[in-house]
Short mmCIF file of C-alpha atoms in Angstrom, two decimals:
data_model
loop_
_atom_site.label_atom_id
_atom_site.label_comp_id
_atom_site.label_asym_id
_atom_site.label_seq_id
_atom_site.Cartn_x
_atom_site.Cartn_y
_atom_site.Cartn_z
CA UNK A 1 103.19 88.33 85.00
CA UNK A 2 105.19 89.36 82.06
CA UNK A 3 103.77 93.22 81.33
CA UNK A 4 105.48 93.43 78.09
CA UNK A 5 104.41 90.29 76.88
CA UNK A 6 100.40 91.61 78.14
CA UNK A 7 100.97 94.19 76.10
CA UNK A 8 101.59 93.47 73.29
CA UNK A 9 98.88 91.22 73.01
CA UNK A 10 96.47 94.02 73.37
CA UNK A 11 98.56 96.31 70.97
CA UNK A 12 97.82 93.49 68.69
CA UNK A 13 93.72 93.10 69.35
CA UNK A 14 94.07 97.16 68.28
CA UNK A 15 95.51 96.60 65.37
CA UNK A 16 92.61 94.28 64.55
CA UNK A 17 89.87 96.81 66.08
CA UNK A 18 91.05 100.46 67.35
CA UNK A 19 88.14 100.87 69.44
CA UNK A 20 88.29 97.95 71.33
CA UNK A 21 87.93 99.39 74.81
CA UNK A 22 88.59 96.59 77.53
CA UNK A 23 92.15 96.38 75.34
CA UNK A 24 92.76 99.83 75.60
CA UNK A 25 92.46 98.84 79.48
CA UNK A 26 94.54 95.57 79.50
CA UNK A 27 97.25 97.75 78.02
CA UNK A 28 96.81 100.40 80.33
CA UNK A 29 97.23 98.03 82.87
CA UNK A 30 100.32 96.35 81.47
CA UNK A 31 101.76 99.91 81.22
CA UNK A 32 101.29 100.77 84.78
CA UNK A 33 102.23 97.52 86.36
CA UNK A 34 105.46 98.18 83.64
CA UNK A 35 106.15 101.23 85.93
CA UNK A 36 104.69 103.80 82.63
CA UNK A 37 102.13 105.53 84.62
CA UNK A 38 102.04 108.28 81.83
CA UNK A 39 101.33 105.44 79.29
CA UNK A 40 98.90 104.16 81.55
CA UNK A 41 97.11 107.17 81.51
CA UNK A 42 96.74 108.10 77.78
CA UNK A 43 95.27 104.28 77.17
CA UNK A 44 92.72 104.77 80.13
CA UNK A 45 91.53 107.99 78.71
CA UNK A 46 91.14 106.22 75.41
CA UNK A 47 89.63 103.68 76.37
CA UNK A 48 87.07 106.33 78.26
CA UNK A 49 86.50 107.81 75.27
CA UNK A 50 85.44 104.54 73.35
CA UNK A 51 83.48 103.32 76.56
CA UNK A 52 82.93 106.46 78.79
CA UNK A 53 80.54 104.02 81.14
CA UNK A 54 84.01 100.98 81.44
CA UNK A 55 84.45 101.39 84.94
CA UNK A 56 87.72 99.44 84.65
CA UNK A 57 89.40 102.53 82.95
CA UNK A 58 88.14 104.32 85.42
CA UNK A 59 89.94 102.72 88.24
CA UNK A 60 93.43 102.08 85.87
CA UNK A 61 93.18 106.10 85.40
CA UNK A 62 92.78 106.77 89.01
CA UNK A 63 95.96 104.26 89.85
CA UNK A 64 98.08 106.00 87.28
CA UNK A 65 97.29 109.62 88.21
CA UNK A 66 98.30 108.60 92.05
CA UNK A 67 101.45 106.95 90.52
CA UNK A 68 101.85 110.15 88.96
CA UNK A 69 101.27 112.02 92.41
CA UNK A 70 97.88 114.21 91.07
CA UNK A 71 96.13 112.42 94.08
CA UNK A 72 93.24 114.89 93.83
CA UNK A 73 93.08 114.53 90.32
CA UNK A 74 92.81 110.40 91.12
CA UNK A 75 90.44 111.13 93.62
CA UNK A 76 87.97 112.48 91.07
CA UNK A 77 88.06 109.62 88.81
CA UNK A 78 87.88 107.59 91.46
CA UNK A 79 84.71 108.89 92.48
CA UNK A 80 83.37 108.20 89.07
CA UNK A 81 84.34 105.03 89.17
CA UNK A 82 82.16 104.25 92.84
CA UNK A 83 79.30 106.04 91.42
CA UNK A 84 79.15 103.45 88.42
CA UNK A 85 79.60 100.42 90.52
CA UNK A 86 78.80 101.70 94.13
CA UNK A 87 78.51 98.37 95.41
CA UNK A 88 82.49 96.96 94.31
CA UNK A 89 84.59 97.37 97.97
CA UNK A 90 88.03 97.48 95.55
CA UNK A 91 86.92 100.66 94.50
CA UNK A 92 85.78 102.07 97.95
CA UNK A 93 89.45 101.13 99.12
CA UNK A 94 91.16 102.34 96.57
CA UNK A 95 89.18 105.56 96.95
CA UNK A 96 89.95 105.47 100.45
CA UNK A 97 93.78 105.01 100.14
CA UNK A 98 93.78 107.93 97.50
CA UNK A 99 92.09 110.11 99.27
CA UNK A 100 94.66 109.97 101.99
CA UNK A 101 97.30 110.09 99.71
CA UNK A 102 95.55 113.88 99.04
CA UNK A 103 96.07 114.64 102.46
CA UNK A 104 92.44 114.26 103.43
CA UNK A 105 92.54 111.14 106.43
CA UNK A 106 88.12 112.04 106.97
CA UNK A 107 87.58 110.99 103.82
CA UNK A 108 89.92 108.20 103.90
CA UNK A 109 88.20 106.07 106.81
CA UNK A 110 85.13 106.70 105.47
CA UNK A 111 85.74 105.20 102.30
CA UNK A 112 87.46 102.35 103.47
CA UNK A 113 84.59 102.16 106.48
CA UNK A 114 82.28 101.69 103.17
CA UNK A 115 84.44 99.15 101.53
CA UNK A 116 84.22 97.03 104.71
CA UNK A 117 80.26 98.05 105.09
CA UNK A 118 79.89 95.85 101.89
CA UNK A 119 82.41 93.25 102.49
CA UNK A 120 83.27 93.00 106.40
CA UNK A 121 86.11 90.22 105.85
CA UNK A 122 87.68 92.38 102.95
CA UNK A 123 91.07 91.63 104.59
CA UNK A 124 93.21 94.16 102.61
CA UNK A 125 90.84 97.00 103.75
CA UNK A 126 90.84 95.93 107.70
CA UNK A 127 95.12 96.19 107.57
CA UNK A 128 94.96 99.73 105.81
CA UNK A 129 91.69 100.89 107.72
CA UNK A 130 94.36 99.30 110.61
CA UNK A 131 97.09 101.24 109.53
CA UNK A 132 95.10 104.30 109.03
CA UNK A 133 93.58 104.54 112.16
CA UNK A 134 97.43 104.36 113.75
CA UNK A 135 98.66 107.01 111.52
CA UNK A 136 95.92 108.99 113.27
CA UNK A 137 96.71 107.92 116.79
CA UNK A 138 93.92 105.48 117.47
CA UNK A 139 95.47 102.47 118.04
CA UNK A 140 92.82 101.20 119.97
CA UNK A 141 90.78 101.40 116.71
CA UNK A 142 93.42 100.15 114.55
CA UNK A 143 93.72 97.17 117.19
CA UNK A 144 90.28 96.09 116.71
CA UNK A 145 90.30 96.04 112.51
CA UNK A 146 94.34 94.30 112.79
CA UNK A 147 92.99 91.41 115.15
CA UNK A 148 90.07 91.01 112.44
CA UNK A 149 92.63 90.85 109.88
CA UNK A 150 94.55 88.85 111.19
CA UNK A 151 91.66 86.49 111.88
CA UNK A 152 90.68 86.34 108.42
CA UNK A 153 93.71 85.63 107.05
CA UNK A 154 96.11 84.46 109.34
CA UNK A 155 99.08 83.90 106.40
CA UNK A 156 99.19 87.76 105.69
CA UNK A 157 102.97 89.11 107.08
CA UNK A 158 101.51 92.90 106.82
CA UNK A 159 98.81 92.05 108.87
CA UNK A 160 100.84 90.89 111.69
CA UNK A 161 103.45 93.42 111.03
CA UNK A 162 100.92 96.06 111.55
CA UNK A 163 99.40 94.15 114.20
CA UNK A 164 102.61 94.63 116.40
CA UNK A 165 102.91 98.63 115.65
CA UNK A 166 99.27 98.77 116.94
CA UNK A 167 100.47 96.52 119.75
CA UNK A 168 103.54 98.63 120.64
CA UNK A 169 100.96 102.03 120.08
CA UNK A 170 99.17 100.19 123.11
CA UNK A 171 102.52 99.39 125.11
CA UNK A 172 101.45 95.89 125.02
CA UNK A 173 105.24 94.77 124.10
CA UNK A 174 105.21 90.62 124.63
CA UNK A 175 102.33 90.46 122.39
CA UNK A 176 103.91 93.23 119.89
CA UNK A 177 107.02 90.43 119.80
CA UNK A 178 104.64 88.02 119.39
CA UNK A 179 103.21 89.72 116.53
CA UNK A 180 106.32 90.85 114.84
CA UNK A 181 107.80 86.86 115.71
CA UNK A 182 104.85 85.48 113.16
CA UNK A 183 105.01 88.52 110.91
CA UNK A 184 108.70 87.14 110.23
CA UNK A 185 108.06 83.32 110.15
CA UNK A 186 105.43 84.11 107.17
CA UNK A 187 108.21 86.18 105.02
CA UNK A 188 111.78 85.68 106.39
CA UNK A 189 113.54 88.02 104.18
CA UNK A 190 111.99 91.30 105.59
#
């Protein structure tokens, strides 16, 4: 959408209340999907310290300290944010894709393990548990959660794409062309 337009909408409902937490968020949000991680931040810390318990700030903070690179700094919010709403898979992935942007791959598949413990056809955590798992040279694992992927959603280019790297891993190269061959009818221009 249009992130300048977003806001200034909530710049506006400040005006009108200063306090107003969940638009402290909607303009944190704007600012990092803007590409103003730094901007990002300062909202989501405001808006933590009108609503310390708005779990949404937590997770904006967390996305603009990784945009930022302070992974392990993200990581800790993050963490806050699961232990308010243990039960949301978005926030066990996101964990889990922060925590290997710290360097720490353990913690990584264990989050995203969690994220698919509570929602098994959570599609965008089966490609990166996928991906994961081939990073760390177990394709046969990363086979298993790409085919599920796959399965689930069937229209999803990085599924396949990933798919066919596990594939290749596995030396299984007809089906790896296969792979890459629907990958590439689903989004042409890559």
């Amino acid at each position: 959408g249009d992130h300048a337009l977003a806001a200034e909408s909530a710049r506006r409902a400040l005006e009108l209340a200063p306090d107003f937490a969940e638009a402290r968020v909607n303009l944190a949000l704007a600012h990092l999907k803007g590409g103003a991680a730094d901007r990002a931040e300062t909202e989501a810390r405001a808006a933590l310290a009108a609503s310390p318990g708005l779990v949404e700030a937590y997770e904006i903070l967390g996305a603009a300290l990784l945009a930022s690179r302070q992974a392990v700094a993200a990581v800790t919010v993050l963490q806050r944010a699961v232990a308010l709403d243990p039960g949301a898979p978005r926030l066990h992935r996101q964990l889990g894709l922060t925590w290997e942007a710290a360097g720490n791959r353990t913690e990584a598949m264990r989050a995203l393990d969690e994220a698919l413990r509570l929602d098994p056809s959570y599609v965008l955590a089966l490609i990166d548990l996928g991906a994961l798992r081939l990073r760390a040279g177990k394709p046969d694992d990363a086979l298993r959660h790409l085919e599920r992927a796959v399965a689930r959603d069937p229209e999803s280019a990085v599924a396949w794409v990933n798919l066919a790297a596990a594939l290749v891993e596995l030396q299984r190269d007809r089906e790896a062309l296969d792979a890459s061959q629907n990958a590439l009818a689903l989004r042409p221009e890559s």
